[in-house]
Each structure stands twice: as structure tokens, then as C-alpha cells.
C-alpha positions as MATLAB code, in Angstrom:
seq = 'MGTAHVEVQPLGARRLRGLLMLTGSMEPTTRLLASGLVSLLSLELERRHLAEEPERGHRSALLGRLLDAASAGQARDVLAEAGLAADAVRGLAVRPASEAAEVAADLALAVPGGLARITDGVIEVVVGGDLDVREVLSKFAPGCPAGIGPLVAPESAASSIRQAKNLLEMSRLTGQPVEARESRSSQLLLELGDRRALRGYADAMLGALDLADPSGNLVATLTAWLDTGGSWDETSRLLRVHRHTVRNRIDKAMRITGRHLDDAGDRFDLWLATRSRQAARDAAGPEPDG';
ca = [
     132.072  100.121  134.965;
     128.993   97.570  136.512;
     125.549   97.329  133.985;
     123.141   99.000  135.845;
     120.104   97.365  136.607;
     116.676   98.462  135.394;
     113.277   96.986  135.381;
     109.927   97.780  133.482;
     106.751   97.681  135.125;
     103.436   97.819  133.362;
     100.913   99.793  135.056;
      96.531   99.260  134.924;
      94.585   96.891  135.540;
      92.915   96.769  132.481;
      94.215   97.737  129.542;
      98.468   99.868  130.148;
      97.834  103.067  131.146;
     101.644  103.632  132.050;
     105.190  102.564  132.703;
     107.640  102.357  135.924;
     111.329  102.415  135.846;
     113.159  100.646  138.624;
     116.696  101.133  138.922;
     119.219   99.146  141.114;
     119.104   95.717  142.413;
     116.674   95.205  144.563;
     116.838   92.874  147.870;
     113.281   90.666  148.731;
     112.166   92.913  151.046;
     112.625   95.776  147.970;
     110.676   93.904  145.477;
     107.704   92.897  147.540;
     107.589   96.632  148.309;
     107.706   97.827  144.182;
     105.386   94.645  143.934;
     102.990   96.306  145.945;
     103.633  100.109  144.292;
     102.830   99.012  141.342;
      99.833   97.347  142.236;
      98.751  100.991  143.652;
      99.649  102.604  141.397;
      97.680  100.520  138.762;
      94.664  100.615  140.842;
      95.036  104.395  141.214;
      95.429  104.558  137.743;
      91.408  102.982  137.176;
      90.259  104.917  139.333;
      91.083  108.028  137.777;
      90.041  107.054  134.762;
      86.852  105.443  136.490;
      86.128  108.510  138.552;
      86.052  110.931  134.839;
      83.605  108.774  132.722;
      80.637  111.253  134.099;
      82.595  114.074  132.401;
      83.971  112.263  129.054;
      80.168  111.048  128.681;
      79.349  115.577  129.474;
      81.979  116.478  126.586;
      80.925  113.336  124.279;
      77.370  115.252  124.793;
      79.021  118.265  123.860;
      80.947  117.275  120.802;
      76.990  115.991  119.652;
      75.818  118.921  120.346;
      78.653  121.101  118.364;
      76.791  118.829  115.303;
      73.946  120.162  115.970;
      74.698  123.615  116.165;
      72.352  125.314  113.535;
      74.030  128.327  113.742;
      78.176  129.776  114.269;
      76.546  131.320  117.485;
      75.634  128.061  118.966;
      78.952  126.354  117.900;
      80.760  128.457  119.577;
      78.802  128.312  122.777;
      79.580  124.795  122.970;
      82.805  124.896  122.021;
      83.369  127.962  125.480;
      81.134  125.696  127.768;
      83.560  122.705  126.913;
      86.931  124.867  127.675;
      87.909  125.070  123.504;
      88.927  128.558  122.144;
      89.266  128.029  118.398;
      88.675  130.267  115.554;
      88.440  126.929  113.398;
      87.895  123.623  114.140;
      88.916  119.776  112.326;
      87.074  116.823  112.491;
      89.050  113.630  113.401;
      87.294  109.384  112.885;
      89.213  106.151  114.192;
      88.302  102.651  113.809;
      89.866  100.934  116.624;
      90.299   96.870  116.728;
      89.332   96.495  119.768;
      88.456   98.944  123.296;
      87.082  101.311  121.505;
      85.490  103.436  124.946;
      89.594  102.853  126.270;
      90.865  104.444  122.982;
      87.854  107.857  122.730;
      88.976  108.043  126.503;
      92.257  108.366  125.909;
      92.011  110.830  122.712;
      89.802  112.859  124.903;
      92.315  113.161  127.571;
      95.048  114.094  124.990;
      93.028  116.931  123.005;
      92.558  120.007  124.274;
      88.339  120.363  124.882;
      88.177  116.357  125.116;
      85.483  116.687  122.724;
      84.699  113.091  121.441;
      82.033  110.533  121.349;
      82.074  106.606  119.567;
      79.032  105.951  117.004;
      78.858  102.843  115.079;
      82.156  101.968  116.264;
      83.859  104.905  115.528;
      85.765  107.396  117.139;
      84.521  111.211  116.511;
      86.971  113.540  117.923;
      86.492  117.507  117.198;
      90.036  118.632  117.875;
      91.123  123.090  117.545;
      93.477  123.688  114.616;
      96.542  124.164  115.640;
      96.256  121.003  117.669;
      99.459  117.978  116.015;
      96.810  115.128  115.224;
      99.043  113.209  113.259;
     101.456  112.963  116.678;
      98.294  112.137  118.744;
      97.127  109.764  116.443;
     100.381  107.818  116.920;
     100.521  107.523  120.868;
      97.051  107.141  121.320;
      95.590  105.774  118.738;
      98.210  103.896  116.585;
      97.846  101.576  113.765;
      94.208  102.204  113.821;
      92.545  103.733  110.259;
      92.110  106.768  110.585;
      90.722  110.119  108.695;
      91.173  113.763  109.616;
      89.019  116.023  108.336;
      89.590  119.570  106.903;
      89.689  122.621  108.869;
      86.336  124.666  109.153;
      84.636  127.253  110.805;
      83.215  125.438  114.288;
      79.225  125.665  113.182;
      80.679  123.118  110.141;
      81.810  120.161  112.561;
      79.914  118.335  111.191;
      81.607  118.382  107.626;
      84.850  117.850  108.862;
      83.068  114.386  110.906;
      81.459  113.145  107.715;
      84.668  114.377  105.242;
      86.934  112.066  107.585;
      84.687  109.428  108.793;
      84.685  109.325  104.953;
      88.374  107.943  104.467;
      88.582  105.837  107.135;
      88.178  103.371  104.332;
      91.258  104.468  102.467;
      93.445  104.569  106.213;
      92.652  101.205  106.374;
      94.439  100.061  103.172;
      96.907  102.261  103.295;
      97.922  101.927  107.054;
      98.257  105.474  107.919;
      96.164  108.415  108.784;
      94.415  110.379  105.165;
      93.799  113.719  105.730;
      91.291  115.709  103.294;
      93.649  117.323  101.148;
      92.004  117.293   97.895;
      95.323  116.738   96.097;
      96.541  114.709   98.658;
      93.093  111.998   98.769;
      93.508  111.814   95.221;
      97.022  110.703   94.405;
      96.343  107.978   97.346;
      93.571  106.628   95.202;
      95.743  106.744   91.579;
      98.341  105.204   94.006;
      96.049  102.328   95.363;
      94.810  101.847   92.004;
      95.828   99.456   89.476;
      98.635  100.799   86.773;
      97.968   98.993   83.849;
      94.030   99.370   84.325;
      94.572  103.503   85.178;
      97.594  103.788   81.691;
      94.802  102.324   79.926;
      91.376  104.698   80.985;
      93.865  107.153   79.960;
      95.047  105.876   76.927;
      91.376  105.452   76.002;
      90.178  108.933   76.768;
      93.366  110.956   75.925;
      94.360  108.974   72.526;
      92.211  110.572   70.369;
      93.954  114.057   71.393;
      97.546  112.778   71.041;
      96.926  111.742   67.345;
      94.782  114.729   66.374;
      98.442  116.756   68.214;
     101.186  114.613   68.880;
     103.114  117.847   70.196;
     101.100  117.564   73.678;
     100.007  120.806   73.544;
      96.186  119.761   73.821;
      96.718  117.423   76.473;
      98.964  119.756   78.455;
      96.448  122.277   78.623;
      93.353  120.248   79.035;
      95.681  119.401   82.267;
      96.126  122.308   83.497;
      93.141  123.496   82.848;
      91.943  121.375   84.864;
      93.879  121.497   87.476;
      93.427  124.811   88.110;
      89.190  124.326   88.665;
      88.645  125.966   85.267;
      90.681  128.931   85.346;
      91.292  130.770   81.678;
      93.801  133.034   83.507;
      95.498  130.629   85.746;
      95.800  128.350   82.995;
      96.960  131.385   80.761;
      99.475  132.375   83.519;
     101.073  128.830   83.838;
     101.653  127.945   80.224;
     102.691  131.598   79.451;
      99.955  131.831   76.127;
      96.954  133.779   75.454;
      94.380  133.273   77.210;
      91.855  132.900   73.586;
      94.697  130.109   73.174;
      93.543  128.478   76.232;
      89.813  129.234   75.073;
      90.390  127.488   71.858;
      92.456  124.362   73.116;
      89.936  123.432   75.440;
      86.884  123.938   72.617;
      89.255  121.653   70.303;
      90.062  119.290   73.063;
      86.029  119.403   73.837;
      85.113  118.540   70.256;
      87.551  115.843   69.768;
      86.618  113.777   72.952;
      83.513  115.010   72.371;
      83.059  116.087   76.506;
      81.540  118.613   77.019;
      82.431  121.897   79.861;
      79.529  122.202   81.413;
      79.163  118.401   82.004;
      80.653  117.535   85.404;
      80.524  114.423   84.967;
      82.908  114.932   81.591;
      85.391  117.081   83.440;
      85.489  114.344   85.982;
      86.514  111.532   83.950;
      88.387  113.918   81.802;
      90.537  115.183   84.661;
      91.219  111.401   85.905;
      92.758  110.471   83.009;
      95.171  112.917   83.365;
      95.663  112.122   86.486;
      95.923  108.406   85.984;
      98.456  109.499   83.121;
     100.857  111.734   85.121;
     101.014  108.930   88.269;
     101.512  106.213   85.895;
     104.860  108.373   83.878;
     105.674  109.716   87.869;
     105.763  105.577   88.810;
     108.120  105.381   85.378;
     110.659  107.496   86.661;
     112.778  109.523   84.271;
     113.784  109.100   81.050;
     116.664  107.547   80.130;
     118.782  109.843   78.409;
     120.024  108.744   74.720;
];
């Protein structure tokens, strides 16, 4: 069986816009015709790209109007004008290394509704909630730092964009898109930290509880209470103890650590300590039997 001859020709003048696959051996005349075809297709793709520039400008302006919308009605009017029917949207932020306008154009074409604009070198995009954003980013912005905002009502699109932009640096450090989900984002933050420093911080914050209660009940209760957002009933259910037992343990933990339940800074410090300790344990793996 003979080996098939295959050639792949890039299409596009300023950047790659497609690929043309040619199969079979070609005579000189046929090769010349193929070369001419590649040139014509490349020019046509560039022509279409330039012809769509006014429409991209219009959609950039629509995105600005959406982010400035003061009411649900205004936001939905903008989405209707853009042809995007969605009860929930999410914001994306992408920081390309170069050719921001080209990447923005690709993203605008790739997503239904095509709402994208460039602000200070960062591409802002709003998409419908049912879109597989990771697939779109992998195809049209590969390797670019990208933040994925949470699903929100259309009138809150600006909030989702803002959260997405805040994740760009974390995305740059991890080399992958980062989604604004609290559990995942906090886990990435802990993964990026120095293990010894995190363990030392946890021991400094929780060491007094370890000494006061070698059984670990105080730390376990504090961890569950913080993870449930301070819910007494949910913590009681998770630990299978009475609600008053949870309250007594948390009060005791606060007295020992000198922290206060109603102080947001104290609660965050304790939350970070419990998460840091758990992250250190996960990194160390299961303890050996024996």
C-alpha cells in the first residue's frame, strides 16, 4: 500500500486563520493553482475580518452599556439587542501576550452574542451561562492568563467581570484559567504558598487549642463551623453533636485563642489557619500504618 501525500497550508495574511489540507501528489501546474488558491482564501479571510470590524465595535459598545446597566430591565434590553438570550451570564477576562485585538475578535466570534471589548490590555467578555468557557478559552486564547467570573444576573455582569480580572495573576502563576469559586480559588492560593510557612502559621494560630484539647475536638469544631459560614445547625449536623455543644466549643476556642466571633479579621485568620493545616496534611498524604 502506498503512502498518501498530505500537505497542510496555513491560511491568513496577518495571523493564522485556518488550515487547508491538500492530499495526493501534484504536478507543477496543479501546485501553482493550489498556491493561488491558498493566497485567495487568505485574502478572503482577511477581508471578512476587516468587514466585521464595525460590528465588533458595536458589540464592544453594547458590552459597555451592559456593564453600566442600572437595572435588570436595561441589562436585558442590551442582551436582546446583542441577540443573547440568557437568564444568567458570566464575565471572562483574558490577558493576551500580544495581538489583543485579534484575540478579542476571535473570542467575539466564538461566543454567542459576541460581547467583548479591550480595556487596558485586558479582554473583557460576557457570555451566557450555558457556554463551555474553558473549551472556548483553550481554542481561542490558549496559554493566556484568564479569569472566569461567577454566574450572575445580567445586571450584575460588571461584578462578574471584576472578579474575573482579579483572578488573572493567579491564572498567570498556575498556567491555567481560574474560576471564581471560593473553594477552588482558596485552594489555589494555598497551593501557591510555601508549605513550611503555612504549617508554621497554622501551628501558631491553633497550637493553644492543640494543647488545651489533645483530642482535636476544638479544632475540628472550629474548622467545620468556619467552613459552613458560621452555621451552628449545619456544624451540629456534620459533627453529630448537639447545637449547644458546638456553641460551647466555639466559645472555648475563642477564649483560648483570644479571638472574637464578630471580628471578620479574626474569623479569616482562623479560617486560613485551619485550611493551611488541612492543605499541609493533604500534601503529606496518608499516614503509614503501624
